[in-house]
PDB file of C-alpha atoms in Angstrom:
ATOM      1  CA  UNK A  32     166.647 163.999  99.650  1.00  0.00           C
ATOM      2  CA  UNK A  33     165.727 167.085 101.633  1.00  0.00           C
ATOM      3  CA  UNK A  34     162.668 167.017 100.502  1.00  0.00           C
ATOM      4  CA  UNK A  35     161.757 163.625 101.548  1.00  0.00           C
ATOM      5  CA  UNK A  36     162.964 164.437 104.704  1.00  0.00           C
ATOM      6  CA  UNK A  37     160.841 167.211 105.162  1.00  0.00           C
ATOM      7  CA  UNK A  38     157.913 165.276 103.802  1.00  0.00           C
ATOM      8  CA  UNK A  39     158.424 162.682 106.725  1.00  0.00           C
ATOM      9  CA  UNK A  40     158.516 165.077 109.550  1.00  0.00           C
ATOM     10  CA  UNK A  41     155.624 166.443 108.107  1.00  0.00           C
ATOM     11  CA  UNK A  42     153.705 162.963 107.979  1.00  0.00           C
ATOM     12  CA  UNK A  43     154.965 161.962 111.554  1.00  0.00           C
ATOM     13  CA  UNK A  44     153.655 165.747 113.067  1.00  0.00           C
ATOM     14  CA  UNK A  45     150.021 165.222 111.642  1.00  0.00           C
ATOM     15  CA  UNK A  46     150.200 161.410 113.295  1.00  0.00           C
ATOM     16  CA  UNK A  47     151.077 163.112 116.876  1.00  0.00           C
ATOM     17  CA  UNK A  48     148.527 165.484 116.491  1.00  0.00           C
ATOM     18  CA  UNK A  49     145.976 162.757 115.938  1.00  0.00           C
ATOM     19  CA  UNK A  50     147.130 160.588 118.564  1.00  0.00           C
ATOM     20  CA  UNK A  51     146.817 163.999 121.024  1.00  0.00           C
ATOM     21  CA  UNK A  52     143.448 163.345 120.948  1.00  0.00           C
ATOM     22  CA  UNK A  53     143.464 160.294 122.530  1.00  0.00           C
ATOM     23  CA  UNK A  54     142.872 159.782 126.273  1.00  0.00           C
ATOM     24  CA  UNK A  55     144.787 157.742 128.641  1.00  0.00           C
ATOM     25  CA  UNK A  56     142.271 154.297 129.877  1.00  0.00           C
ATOM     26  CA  UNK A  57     143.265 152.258 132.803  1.00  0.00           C
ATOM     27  CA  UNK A  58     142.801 148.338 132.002  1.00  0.00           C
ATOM     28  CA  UNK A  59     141.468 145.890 134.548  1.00  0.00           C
ATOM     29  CA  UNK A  60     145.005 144.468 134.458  1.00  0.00           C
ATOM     30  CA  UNK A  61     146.437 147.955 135.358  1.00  0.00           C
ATOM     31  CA  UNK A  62     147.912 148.905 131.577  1.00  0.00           C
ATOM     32  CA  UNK A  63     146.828 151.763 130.001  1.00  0.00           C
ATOM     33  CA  UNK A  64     146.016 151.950 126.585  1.00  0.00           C
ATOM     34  CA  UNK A  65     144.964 155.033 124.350  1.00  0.00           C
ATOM     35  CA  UNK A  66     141.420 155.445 124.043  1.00  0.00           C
ATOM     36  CA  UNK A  67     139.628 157.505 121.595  1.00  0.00           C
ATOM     37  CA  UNK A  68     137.463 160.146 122.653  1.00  0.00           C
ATOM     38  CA  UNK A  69     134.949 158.823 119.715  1.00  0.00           C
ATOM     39  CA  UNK A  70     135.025 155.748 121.993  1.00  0.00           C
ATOM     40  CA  UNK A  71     133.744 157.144 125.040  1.00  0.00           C
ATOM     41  CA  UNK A  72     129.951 156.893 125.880  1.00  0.00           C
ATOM     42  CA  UNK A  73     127.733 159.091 126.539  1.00  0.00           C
ATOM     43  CA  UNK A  74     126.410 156.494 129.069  1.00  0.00           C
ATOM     44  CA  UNK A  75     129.780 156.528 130.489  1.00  0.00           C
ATOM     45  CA  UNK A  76     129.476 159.712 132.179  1.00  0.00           C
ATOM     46  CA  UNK A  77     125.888 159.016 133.818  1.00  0.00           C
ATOM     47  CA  UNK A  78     125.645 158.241 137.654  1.00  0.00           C
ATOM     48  CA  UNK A  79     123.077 156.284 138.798  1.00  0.00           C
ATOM     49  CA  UNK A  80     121.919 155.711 142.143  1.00  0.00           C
ATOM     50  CA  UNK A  81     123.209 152.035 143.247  1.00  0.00           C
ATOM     51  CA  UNK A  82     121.736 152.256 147.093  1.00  0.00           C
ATOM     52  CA  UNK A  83     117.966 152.181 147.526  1.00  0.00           C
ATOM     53  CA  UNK A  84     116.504 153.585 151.042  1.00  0.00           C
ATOM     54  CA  UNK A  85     115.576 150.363 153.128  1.00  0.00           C
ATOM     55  CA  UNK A  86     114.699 150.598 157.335  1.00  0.00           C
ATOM     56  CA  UNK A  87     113.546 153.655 159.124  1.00  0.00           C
ATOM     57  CA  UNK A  88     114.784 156.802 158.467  1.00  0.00           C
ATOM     58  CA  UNK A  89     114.281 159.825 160.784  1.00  0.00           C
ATOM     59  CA  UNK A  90     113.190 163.375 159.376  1.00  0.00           C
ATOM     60  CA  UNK A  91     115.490 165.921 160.313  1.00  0.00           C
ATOM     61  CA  UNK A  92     114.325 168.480 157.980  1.00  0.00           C
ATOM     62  CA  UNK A  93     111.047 169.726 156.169  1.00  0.00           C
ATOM     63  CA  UNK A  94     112.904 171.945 153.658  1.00  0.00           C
ATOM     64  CA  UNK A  95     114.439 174.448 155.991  1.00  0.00           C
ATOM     65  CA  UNK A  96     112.436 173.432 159.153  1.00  0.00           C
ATOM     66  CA  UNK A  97     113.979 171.281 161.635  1.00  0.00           C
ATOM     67  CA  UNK A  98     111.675 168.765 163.096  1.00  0.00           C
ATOM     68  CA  UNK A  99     114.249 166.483 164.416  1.00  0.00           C
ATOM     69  CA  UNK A 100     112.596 166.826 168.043  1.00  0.00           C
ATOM     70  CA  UNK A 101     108.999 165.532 166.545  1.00  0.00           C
ATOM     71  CA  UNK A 102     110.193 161.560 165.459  1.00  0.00           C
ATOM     72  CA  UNK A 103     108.822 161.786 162.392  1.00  0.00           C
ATOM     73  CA  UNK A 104     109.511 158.562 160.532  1.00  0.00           C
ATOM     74  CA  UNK A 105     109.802 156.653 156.916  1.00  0.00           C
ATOM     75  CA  UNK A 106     110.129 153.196 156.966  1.00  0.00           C
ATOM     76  CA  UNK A 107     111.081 150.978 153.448  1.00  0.00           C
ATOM     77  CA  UNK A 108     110.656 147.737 152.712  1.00  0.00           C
ATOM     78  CA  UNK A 109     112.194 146.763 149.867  1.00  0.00           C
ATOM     79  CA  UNK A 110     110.581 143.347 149.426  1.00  0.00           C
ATOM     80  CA  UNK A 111     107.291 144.307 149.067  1.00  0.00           C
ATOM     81  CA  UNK A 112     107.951 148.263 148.075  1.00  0.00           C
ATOM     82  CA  UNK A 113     106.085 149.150 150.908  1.00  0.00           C
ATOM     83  CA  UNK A 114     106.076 152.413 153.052  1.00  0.00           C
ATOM     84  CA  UNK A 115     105.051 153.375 156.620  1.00  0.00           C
ATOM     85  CA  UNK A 116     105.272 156.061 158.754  1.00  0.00           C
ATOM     86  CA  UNK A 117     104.553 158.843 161.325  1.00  0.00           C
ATOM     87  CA  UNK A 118     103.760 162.026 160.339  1.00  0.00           C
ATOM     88  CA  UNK A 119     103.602 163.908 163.654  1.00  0.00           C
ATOM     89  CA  UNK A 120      99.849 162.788 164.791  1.00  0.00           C
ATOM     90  CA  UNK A 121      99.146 159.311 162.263  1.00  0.00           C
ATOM     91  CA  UNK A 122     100.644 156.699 161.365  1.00  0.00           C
ATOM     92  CA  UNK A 123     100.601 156.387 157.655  1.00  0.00           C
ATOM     93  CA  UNK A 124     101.354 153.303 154.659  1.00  0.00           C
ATOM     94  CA  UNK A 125     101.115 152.941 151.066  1.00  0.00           C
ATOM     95  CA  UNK A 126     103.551 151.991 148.073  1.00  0.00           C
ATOM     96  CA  UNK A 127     106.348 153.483 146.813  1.00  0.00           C
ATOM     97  CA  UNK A 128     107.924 152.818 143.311  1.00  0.00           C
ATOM     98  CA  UNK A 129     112.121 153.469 142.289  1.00  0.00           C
ATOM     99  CA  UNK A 130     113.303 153.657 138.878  1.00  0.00           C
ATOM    100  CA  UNK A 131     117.454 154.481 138.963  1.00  0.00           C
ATOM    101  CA  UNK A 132     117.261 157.309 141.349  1.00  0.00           C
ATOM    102  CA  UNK A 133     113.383 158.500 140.708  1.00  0.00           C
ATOM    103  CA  UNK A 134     110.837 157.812 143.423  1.00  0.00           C
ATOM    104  CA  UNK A 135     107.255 158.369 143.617  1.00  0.00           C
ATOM    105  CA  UNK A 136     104.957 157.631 146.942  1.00  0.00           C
ATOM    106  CA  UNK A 137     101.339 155.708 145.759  1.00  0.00           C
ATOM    107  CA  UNK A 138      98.410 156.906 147.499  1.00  0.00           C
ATOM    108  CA  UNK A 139      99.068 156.788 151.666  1.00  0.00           C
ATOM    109  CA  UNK A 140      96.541 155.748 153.826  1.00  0.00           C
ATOM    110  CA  UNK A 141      96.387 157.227 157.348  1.00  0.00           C
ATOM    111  CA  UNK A 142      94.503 156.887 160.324  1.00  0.00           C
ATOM    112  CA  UNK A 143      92.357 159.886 161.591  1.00  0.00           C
ATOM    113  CA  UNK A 144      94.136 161.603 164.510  1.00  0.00           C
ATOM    114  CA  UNK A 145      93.955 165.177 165.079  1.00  0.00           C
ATOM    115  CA  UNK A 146      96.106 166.729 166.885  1.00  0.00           C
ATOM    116  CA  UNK A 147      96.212 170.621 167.043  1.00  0.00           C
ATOM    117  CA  UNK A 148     100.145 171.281 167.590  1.00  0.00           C
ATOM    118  CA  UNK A 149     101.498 169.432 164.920  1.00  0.00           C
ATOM    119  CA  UNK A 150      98.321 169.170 162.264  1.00  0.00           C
ATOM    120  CA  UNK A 151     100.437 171.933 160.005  1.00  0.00           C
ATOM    121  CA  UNK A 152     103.677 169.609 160.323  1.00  0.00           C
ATOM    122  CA  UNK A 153     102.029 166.623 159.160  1.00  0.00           C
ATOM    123  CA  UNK A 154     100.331 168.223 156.195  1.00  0.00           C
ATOM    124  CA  UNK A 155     103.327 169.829 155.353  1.00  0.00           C
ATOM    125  CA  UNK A 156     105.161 165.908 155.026  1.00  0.00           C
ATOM    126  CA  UNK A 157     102.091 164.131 153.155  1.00  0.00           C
ATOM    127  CA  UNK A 158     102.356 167.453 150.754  1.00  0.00           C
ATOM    128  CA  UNK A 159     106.221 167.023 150.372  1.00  0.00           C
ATOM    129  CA  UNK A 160     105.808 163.394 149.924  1.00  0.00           C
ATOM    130  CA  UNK A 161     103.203 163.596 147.306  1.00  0.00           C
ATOM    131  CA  UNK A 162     105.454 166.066 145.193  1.00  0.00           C
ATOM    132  CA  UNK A 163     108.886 163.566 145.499  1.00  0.00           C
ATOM    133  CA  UNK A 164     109.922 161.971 142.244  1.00  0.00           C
ATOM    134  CA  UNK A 165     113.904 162.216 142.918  1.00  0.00           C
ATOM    135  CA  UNK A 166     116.097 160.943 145.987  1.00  0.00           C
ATOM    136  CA  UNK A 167     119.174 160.317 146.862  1.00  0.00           C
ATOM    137  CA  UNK A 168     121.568 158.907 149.763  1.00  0.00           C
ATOM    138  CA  UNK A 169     124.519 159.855 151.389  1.00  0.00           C
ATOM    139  CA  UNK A 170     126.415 157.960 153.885  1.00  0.00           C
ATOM    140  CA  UNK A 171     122.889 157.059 156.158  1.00  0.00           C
ATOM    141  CA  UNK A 172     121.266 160.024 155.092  1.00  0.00           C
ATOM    142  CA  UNK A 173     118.582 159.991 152.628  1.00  0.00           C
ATOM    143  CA  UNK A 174     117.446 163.087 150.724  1.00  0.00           C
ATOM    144  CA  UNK A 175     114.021 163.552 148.794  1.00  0.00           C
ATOM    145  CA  UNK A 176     113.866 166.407 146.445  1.00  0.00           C
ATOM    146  CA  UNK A 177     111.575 167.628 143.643  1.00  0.00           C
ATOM    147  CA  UNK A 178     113.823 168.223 140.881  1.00  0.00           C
ATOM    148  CA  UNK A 179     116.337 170.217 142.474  1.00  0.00           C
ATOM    149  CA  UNK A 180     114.645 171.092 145.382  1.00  0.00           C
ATOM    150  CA  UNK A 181     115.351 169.190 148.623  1.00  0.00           C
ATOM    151  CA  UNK A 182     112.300 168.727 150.461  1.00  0.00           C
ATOM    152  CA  UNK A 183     112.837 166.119 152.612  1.00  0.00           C
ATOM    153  CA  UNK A 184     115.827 165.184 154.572  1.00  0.00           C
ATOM    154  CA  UNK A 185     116.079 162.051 156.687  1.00  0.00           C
ATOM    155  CA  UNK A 186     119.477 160.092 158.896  1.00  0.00           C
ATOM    156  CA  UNK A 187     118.401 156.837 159.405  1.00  0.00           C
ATOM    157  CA  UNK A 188     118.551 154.967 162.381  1.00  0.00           C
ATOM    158  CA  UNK A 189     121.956 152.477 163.483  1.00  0.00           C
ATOM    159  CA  UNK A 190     121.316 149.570 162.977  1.00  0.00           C
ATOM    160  CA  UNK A 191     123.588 147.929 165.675  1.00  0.00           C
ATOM    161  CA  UNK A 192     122.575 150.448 168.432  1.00  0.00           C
ATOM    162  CA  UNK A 193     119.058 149.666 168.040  1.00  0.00           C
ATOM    163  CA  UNK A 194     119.601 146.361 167.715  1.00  0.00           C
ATOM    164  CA  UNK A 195     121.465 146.128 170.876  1.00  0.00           C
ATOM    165  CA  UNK A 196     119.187 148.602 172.541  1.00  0.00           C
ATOM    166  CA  UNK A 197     115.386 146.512 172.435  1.00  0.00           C
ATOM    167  CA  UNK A 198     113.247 144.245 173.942  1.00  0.00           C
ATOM    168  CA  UNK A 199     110.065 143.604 173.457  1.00  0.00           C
ATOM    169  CA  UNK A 200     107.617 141.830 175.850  1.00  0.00           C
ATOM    170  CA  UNK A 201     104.399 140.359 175.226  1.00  0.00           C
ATOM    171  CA  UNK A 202     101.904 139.087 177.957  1.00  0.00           C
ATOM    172  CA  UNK A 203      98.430 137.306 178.193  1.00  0.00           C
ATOM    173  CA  UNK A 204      96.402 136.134 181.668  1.00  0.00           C
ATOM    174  CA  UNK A 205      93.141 135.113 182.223  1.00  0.00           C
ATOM    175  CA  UNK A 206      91.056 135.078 185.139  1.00  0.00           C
ATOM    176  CA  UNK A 207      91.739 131.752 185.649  1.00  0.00           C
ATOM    177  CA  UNK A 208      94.851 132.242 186.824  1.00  0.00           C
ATOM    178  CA  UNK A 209      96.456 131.413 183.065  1.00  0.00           C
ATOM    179  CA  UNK A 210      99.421 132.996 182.542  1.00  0.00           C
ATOM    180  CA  UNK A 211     102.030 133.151 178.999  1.00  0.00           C
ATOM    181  CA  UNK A 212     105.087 135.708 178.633  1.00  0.00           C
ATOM    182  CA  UNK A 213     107.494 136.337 175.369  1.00  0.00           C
ATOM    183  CA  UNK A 214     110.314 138.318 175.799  1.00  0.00           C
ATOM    184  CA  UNK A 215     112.175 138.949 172.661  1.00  0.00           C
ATOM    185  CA  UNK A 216     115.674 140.504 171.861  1.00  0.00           C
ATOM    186  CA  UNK A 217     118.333 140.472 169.065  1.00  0.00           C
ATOM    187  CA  UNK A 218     119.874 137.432 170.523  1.00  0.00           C
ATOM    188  CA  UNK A 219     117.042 135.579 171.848  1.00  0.00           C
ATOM    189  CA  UNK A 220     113.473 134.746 172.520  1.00  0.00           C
ATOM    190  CA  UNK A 221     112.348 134.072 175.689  1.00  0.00           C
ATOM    191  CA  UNK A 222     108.893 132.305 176.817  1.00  0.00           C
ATOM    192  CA  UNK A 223     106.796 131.301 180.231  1.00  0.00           C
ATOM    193  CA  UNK A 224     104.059 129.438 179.895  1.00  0.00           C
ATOM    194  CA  UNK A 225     102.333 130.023 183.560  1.00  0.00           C
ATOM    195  CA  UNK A 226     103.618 131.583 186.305  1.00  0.00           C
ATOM    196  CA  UNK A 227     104.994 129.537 188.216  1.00  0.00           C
ATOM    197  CA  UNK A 228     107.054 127.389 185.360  1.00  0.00           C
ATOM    198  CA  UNK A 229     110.591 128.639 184.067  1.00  0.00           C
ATOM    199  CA  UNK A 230     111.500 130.864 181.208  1.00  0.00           C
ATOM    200  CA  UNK A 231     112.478 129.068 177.874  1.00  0.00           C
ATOM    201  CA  UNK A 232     115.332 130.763 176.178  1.00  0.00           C
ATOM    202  CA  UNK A 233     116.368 129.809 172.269  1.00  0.00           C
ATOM    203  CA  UNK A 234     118.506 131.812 170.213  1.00  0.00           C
ATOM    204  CA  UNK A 235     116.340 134.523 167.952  1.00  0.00           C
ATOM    205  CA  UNK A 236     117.177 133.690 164.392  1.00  0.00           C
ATOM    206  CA  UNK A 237     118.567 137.067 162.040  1.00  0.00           C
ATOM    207  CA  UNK A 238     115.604 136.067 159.641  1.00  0.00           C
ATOM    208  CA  UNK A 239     113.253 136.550 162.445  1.00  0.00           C
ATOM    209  CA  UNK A 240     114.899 139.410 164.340  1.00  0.00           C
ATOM    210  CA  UNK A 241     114.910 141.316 161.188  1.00  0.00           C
ATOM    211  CA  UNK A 242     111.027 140.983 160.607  1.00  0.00           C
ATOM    212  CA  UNK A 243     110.340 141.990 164.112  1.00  0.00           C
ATOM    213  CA  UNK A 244     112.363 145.357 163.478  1.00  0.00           C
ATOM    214  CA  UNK A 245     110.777 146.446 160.088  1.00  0.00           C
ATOM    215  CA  UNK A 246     107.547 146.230 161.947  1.00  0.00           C
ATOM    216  CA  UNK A 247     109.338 147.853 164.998  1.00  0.00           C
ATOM    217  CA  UNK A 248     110.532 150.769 163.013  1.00  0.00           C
ATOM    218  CA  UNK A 249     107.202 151.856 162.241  1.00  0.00           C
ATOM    219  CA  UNK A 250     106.010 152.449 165.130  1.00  0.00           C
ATOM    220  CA  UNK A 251     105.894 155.942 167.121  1.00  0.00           C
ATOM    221  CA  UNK A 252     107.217 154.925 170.493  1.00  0.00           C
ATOM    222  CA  UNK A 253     106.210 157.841 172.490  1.00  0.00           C
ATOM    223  CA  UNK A 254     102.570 157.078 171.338  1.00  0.00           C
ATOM    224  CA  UNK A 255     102.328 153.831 172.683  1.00  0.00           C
ATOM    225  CA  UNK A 256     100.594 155.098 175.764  1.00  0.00           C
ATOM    226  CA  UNK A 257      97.864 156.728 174.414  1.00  0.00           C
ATOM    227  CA  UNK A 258      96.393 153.926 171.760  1.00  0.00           C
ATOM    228  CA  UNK A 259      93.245 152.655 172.620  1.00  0.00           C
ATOM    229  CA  UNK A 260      92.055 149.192 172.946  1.00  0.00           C
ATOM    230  CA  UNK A 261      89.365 148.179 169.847  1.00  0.00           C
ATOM    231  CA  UNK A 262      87.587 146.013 172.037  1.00  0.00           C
ATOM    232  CA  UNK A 263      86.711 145.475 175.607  1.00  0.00           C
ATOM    233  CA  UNK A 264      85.770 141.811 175.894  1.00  0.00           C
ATOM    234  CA  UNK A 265      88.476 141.542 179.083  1.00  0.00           C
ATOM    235  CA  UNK A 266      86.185 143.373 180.615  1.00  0.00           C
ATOM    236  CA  UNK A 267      82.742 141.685 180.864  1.00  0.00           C
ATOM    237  CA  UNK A 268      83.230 138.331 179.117  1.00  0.00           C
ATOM    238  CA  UNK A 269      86.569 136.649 180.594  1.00  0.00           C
ATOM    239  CA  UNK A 270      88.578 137.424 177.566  1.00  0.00           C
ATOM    240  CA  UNK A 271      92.864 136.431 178.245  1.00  0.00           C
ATOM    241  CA  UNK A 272      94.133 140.536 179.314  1.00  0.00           C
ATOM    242  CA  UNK A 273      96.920 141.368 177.318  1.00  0.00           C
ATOM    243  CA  UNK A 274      99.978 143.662 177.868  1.00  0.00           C
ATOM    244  CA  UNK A 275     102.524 144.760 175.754  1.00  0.00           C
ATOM    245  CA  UNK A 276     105.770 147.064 175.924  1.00  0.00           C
ATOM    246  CA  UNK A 277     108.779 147.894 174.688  1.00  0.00           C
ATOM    247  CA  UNK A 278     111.875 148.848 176.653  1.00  0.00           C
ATOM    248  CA  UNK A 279     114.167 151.161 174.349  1.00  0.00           C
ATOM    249  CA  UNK A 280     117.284 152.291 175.174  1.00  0.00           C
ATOM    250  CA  UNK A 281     116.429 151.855 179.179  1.00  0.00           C
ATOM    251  CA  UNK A 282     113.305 153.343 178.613  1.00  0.00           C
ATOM    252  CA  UNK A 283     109.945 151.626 179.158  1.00  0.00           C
ATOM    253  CA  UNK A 284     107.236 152.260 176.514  1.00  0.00           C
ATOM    254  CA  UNK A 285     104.046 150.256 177.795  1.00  0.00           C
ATOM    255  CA  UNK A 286     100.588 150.105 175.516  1.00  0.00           C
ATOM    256  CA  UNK A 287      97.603 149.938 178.042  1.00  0.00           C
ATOM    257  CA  UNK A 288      95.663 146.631 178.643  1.00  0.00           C
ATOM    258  CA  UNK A 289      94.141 144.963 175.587  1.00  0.00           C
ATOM    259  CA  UNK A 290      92.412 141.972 174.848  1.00  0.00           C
ATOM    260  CA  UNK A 291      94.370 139.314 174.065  1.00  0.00           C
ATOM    261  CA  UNK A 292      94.885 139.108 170.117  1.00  0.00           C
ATOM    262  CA  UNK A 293      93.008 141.780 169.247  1.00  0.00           C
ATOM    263  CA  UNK A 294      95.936 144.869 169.825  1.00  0.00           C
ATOM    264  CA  UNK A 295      95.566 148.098 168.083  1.00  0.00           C
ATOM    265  CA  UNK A 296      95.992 148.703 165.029  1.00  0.00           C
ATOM    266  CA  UNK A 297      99.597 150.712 165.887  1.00  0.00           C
ATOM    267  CA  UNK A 298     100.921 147.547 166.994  1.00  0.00           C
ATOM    268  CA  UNK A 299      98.859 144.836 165.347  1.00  0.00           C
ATOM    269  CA  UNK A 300     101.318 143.522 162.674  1.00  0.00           C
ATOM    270  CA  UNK A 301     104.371 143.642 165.453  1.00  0.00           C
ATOM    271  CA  UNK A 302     102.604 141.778 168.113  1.00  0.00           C
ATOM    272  CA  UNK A 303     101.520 139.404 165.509  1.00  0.00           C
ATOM    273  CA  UNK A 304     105.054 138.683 164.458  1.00  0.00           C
ATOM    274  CA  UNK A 305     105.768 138.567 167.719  1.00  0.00           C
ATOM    275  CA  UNK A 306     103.403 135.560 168.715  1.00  0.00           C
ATOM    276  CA  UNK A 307     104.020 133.725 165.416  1.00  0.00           C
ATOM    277  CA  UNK A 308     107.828 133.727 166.324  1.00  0.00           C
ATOM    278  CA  UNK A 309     106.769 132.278 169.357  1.00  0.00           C
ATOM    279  CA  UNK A 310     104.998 129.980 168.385  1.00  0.00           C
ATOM    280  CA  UNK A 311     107.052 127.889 166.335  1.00  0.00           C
ATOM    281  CA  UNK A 312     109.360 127.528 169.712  1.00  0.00           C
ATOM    282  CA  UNK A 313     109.124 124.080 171.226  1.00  0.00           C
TER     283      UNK A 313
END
């Protein structure tokens, strides 16, 4: 009888041992149940990267240079994989392609600026970007490394502040005496069609307001001043004058004279947006 006895406790140590091995799982229901560790995947313990970048993000940092002070820009868009940007003299675009939480940049196209003070800045960027092939975000800041190395680091923009924050304005006259202005803001779009009628107001739709600020974040405000005017029709043929500007945050941003529908190439896809929107308004 002893012997049996001892034979059982025996038996029921080994089984306790065994079951040691198990870990503790939390059900959807909220029981727990024993789960082998032979059960766990490998896969189980991989994190993946569930937020892609999408909007404008501002460069704070080049590695260990701070170049918060220069604007420098990236702007996603996730529905075509698209990327634009400023690199301290030119605006840039190209593709972009995300796998989990890889990234590569396709080849960027640029205009051809130079600009003595920050020519070492922007090669620096197009190098960094060029070398990317991992990223990562935290809370609204978005971090490009290669490998381990963090070479880019970028906060993007609030949304609701700049939202809140902009209005764009588009004008055309004619020496004729022909006069149109659009006014656009979050909330709505605003339009005269001669100078002396009144301003129709309808609400901006979300759908539209959003297009107008992926094309918005692309471009360098501060530069707006300085972009040129392809052609010069206005000036000798009675081609509509146009004007364009942006007021940001109380500030005024104006592009010089242009003629009408053929703006730079800076602010060519905006300002077409712009008159589209405006266009389906009765």
């Amino acid at each position: 009888m002893k012997f049996l006895f001892s034979l059982f406790i025996i038996v029921f140590m080994i089984k306790e041992c065994n079951n040691s091995k198990d870990t503790l799982a939390t059900q959807p229901n909220g029981d727990i149940k024993n789960t082998s560790e032979k059960d766990v995947s490998v896969e189980d313990t991989i994190v993946t990267q569930l937020q892609n970048p999408s909007g404008t993000y501002y460069i704070t940092f080049l590695k260990e240079n701070n170049v918060q002070s220069l604007n420098l820009s990236l702007t996603f868009d996730e529905g075509s994989n698209k990327i634009s940007g400023f690199s301290g003299c030119n605006r840039f675009s190209g593709t972009y392609t995300i796998k989990k939480d890889s990234i590569s940049f396709g080849l960027l196209v640029a205009t051809k600026m130079y600009c003595k003070k920050t020519q070492d800045i922007e090669n620096l960027m197009l190098g960094y970007l060029s070398k990317i092939n991992l990223f990562s975000i935290e809370e609204n800041a978005l971090i490009l490394k290669e490998g381990k190395t963090i070479l880019l680091t970028a906060q993007k923009e609030n949304v609701e502040n700049m939202n809140a924050n902009v209005l764009l304005e588009y004008s055309s006259m004619s020496r004729g005496g022909s006069y149109n202005m659009i006014q656009i803001t979050n909330k709505t779009i605003s339009i005269q069609k001669s100078g002396n009628s009144q301003m129709l107001t309808k609400p901006c739709s979300e759908s539209d307001w959003n297009k107008i600020m992926n094309l918005f974040g692309s471009i360098h405000l501060k530069n707006l001043k300085t972009l040129k005017a392809p052609t010069q029709a206005r000036l000798y043929d009675g081609a509509d004058i146009a004007n364009f500007k942006v007021i940001y945050n109380g500030i005024t941003y104006n592009v010089p004279p242009f003629d009408h529908g053929n703006p730079s190439k800076e602010i060519e896809a905006l300002v077409n947006q712009i008159l589209s929107i405006a266009g389906n308004i009765e």
